[in-house]
Short mmCIF file of C-alpha atoms in Angstrom, two decimals:
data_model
loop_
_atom_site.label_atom_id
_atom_site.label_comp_id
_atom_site.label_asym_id
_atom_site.label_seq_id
_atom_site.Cartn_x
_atom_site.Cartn_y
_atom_site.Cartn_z
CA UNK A 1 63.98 71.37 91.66
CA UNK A 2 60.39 69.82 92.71
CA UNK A 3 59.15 71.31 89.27
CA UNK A 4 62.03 69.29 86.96
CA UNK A 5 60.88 66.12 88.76
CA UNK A 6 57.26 66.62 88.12
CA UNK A 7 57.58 67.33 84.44
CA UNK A 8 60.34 64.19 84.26
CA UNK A 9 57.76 62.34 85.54
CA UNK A 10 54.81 63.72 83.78
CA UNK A 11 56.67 63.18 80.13
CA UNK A 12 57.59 59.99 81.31
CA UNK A 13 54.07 58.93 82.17
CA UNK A 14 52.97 60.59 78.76
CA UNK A 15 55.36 58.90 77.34
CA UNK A 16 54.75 55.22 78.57
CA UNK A 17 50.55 55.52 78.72
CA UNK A 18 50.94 56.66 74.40
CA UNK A 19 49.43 53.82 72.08
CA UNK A 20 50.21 53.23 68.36
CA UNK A 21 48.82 56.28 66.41
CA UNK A 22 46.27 55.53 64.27
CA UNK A 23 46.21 57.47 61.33
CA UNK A 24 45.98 57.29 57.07
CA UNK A 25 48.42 58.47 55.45
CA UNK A 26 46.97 58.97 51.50
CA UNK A 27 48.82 58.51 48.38
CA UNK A 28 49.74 62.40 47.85
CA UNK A 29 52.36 62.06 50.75
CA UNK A 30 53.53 58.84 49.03
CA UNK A 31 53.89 60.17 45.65
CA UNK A 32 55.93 63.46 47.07
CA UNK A 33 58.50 61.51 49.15
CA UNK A 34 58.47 59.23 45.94
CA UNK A 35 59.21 62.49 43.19
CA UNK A 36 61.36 64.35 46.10
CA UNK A 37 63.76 60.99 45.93
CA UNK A 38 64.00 60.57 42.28
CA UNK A 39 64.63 64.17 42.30
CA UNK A 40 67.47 63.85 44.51
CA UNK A 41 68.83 60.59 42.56
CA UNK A 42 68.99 62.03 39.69
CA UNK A 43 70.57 65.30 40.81
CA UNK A 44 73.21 62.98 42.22
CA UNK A 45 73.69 60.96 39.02
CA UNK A 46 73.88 63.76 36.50
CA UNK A 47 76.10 65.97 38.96
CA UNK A 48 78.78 63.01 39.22
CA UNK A 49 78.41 62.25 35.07
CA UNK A 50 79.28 65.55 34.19
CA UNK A 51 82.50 65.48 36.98
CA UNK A 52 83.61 61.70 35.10
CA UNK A 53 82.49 62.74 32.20
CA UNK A 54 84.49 66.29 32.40
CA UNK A 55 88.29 64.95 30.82
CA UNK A 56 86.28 62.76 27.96
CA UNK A 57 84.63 66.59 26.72
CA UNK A 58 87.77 68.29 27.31
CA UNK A 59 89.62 65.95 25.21
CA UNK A 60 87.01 65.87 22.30
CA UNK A 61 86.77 69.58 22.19
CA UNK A 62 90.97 69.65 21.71
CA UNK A 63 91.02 67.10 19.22
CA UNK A 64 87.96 69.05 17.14
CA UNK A 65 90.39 72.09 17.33
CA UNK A 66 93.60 70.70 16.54
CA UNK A 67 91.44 68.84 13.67
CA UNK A 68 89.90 72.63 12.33
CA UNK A 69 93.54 74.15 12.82
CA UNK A 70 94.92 70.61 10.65
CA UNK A 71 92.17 72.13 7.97
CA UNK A 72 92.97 74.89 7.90
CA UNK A 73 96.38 74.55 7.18
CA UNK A 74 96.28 72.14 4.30
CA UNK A 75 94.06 74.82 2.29
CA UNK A 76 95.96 76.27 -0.69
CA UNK A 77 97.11 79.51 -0.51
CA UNK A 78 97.71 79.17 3.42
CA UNK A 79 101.47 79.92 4.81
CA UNK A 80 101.22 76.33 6.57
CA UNK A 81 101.04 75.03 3.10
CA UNK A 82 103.56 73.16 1.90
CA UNK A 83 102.60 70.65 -0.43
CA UNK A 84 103.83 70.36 -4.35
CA UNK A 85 100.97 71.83 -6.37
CA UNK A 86 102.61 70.57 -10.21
CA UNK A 87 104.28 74.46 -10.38
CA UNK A 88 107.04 75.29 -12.47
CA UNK A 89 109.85 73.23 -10.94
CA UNK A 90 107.55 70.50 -9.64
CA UNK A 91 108.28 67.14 -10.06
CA UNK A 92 106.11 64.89 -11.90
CA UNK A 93 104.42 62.60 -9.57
#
């Protein structure tokens, strides 16, 4: 028990008799803290764009294929074809 009070003591007495550090810090350790948070900002930002941005993509890649399948259906000679093509028994218009 004698030794936990003399190292409380000691640390405390470390502790108390410290002074301001004096030290440089030079612009590489700036520039790195600097590029590691714009690193993690923009992770951030482009992870929640594509999450909102998810339904908007979803919905334009539908309407492109309902759009191609539309095409495709109004070509002559398809099944999905039904307009009047001025055949025998076509009315004039």
């Amino acid at each position: 028990m004698t030794h936990n009070k003399a190292a409380i003591v000691l640390a405390a007495g470390a502790y108390l008799s410290a002074s301001g550090a004096v030290a440089y810090v030079g612009p590489g350790a700036g520039l790195t803290l600097l590029s590691a948070l714009w690193g993690l900002v923009v992770a951030v930002l482009v992870a929640l764009s594509f999450v909102v941005l998810w339904p908007y993509r979803r919905w334009r890649r539908r309407r492109q294929t309902l759009h191609a399948e539309l095409a495709a259906a109004e070509k002559p000679g398809n099944a999905g074809d039904h307009r009047n093509t001025g055949g025998p028994g076509a009315e004039g218009h």
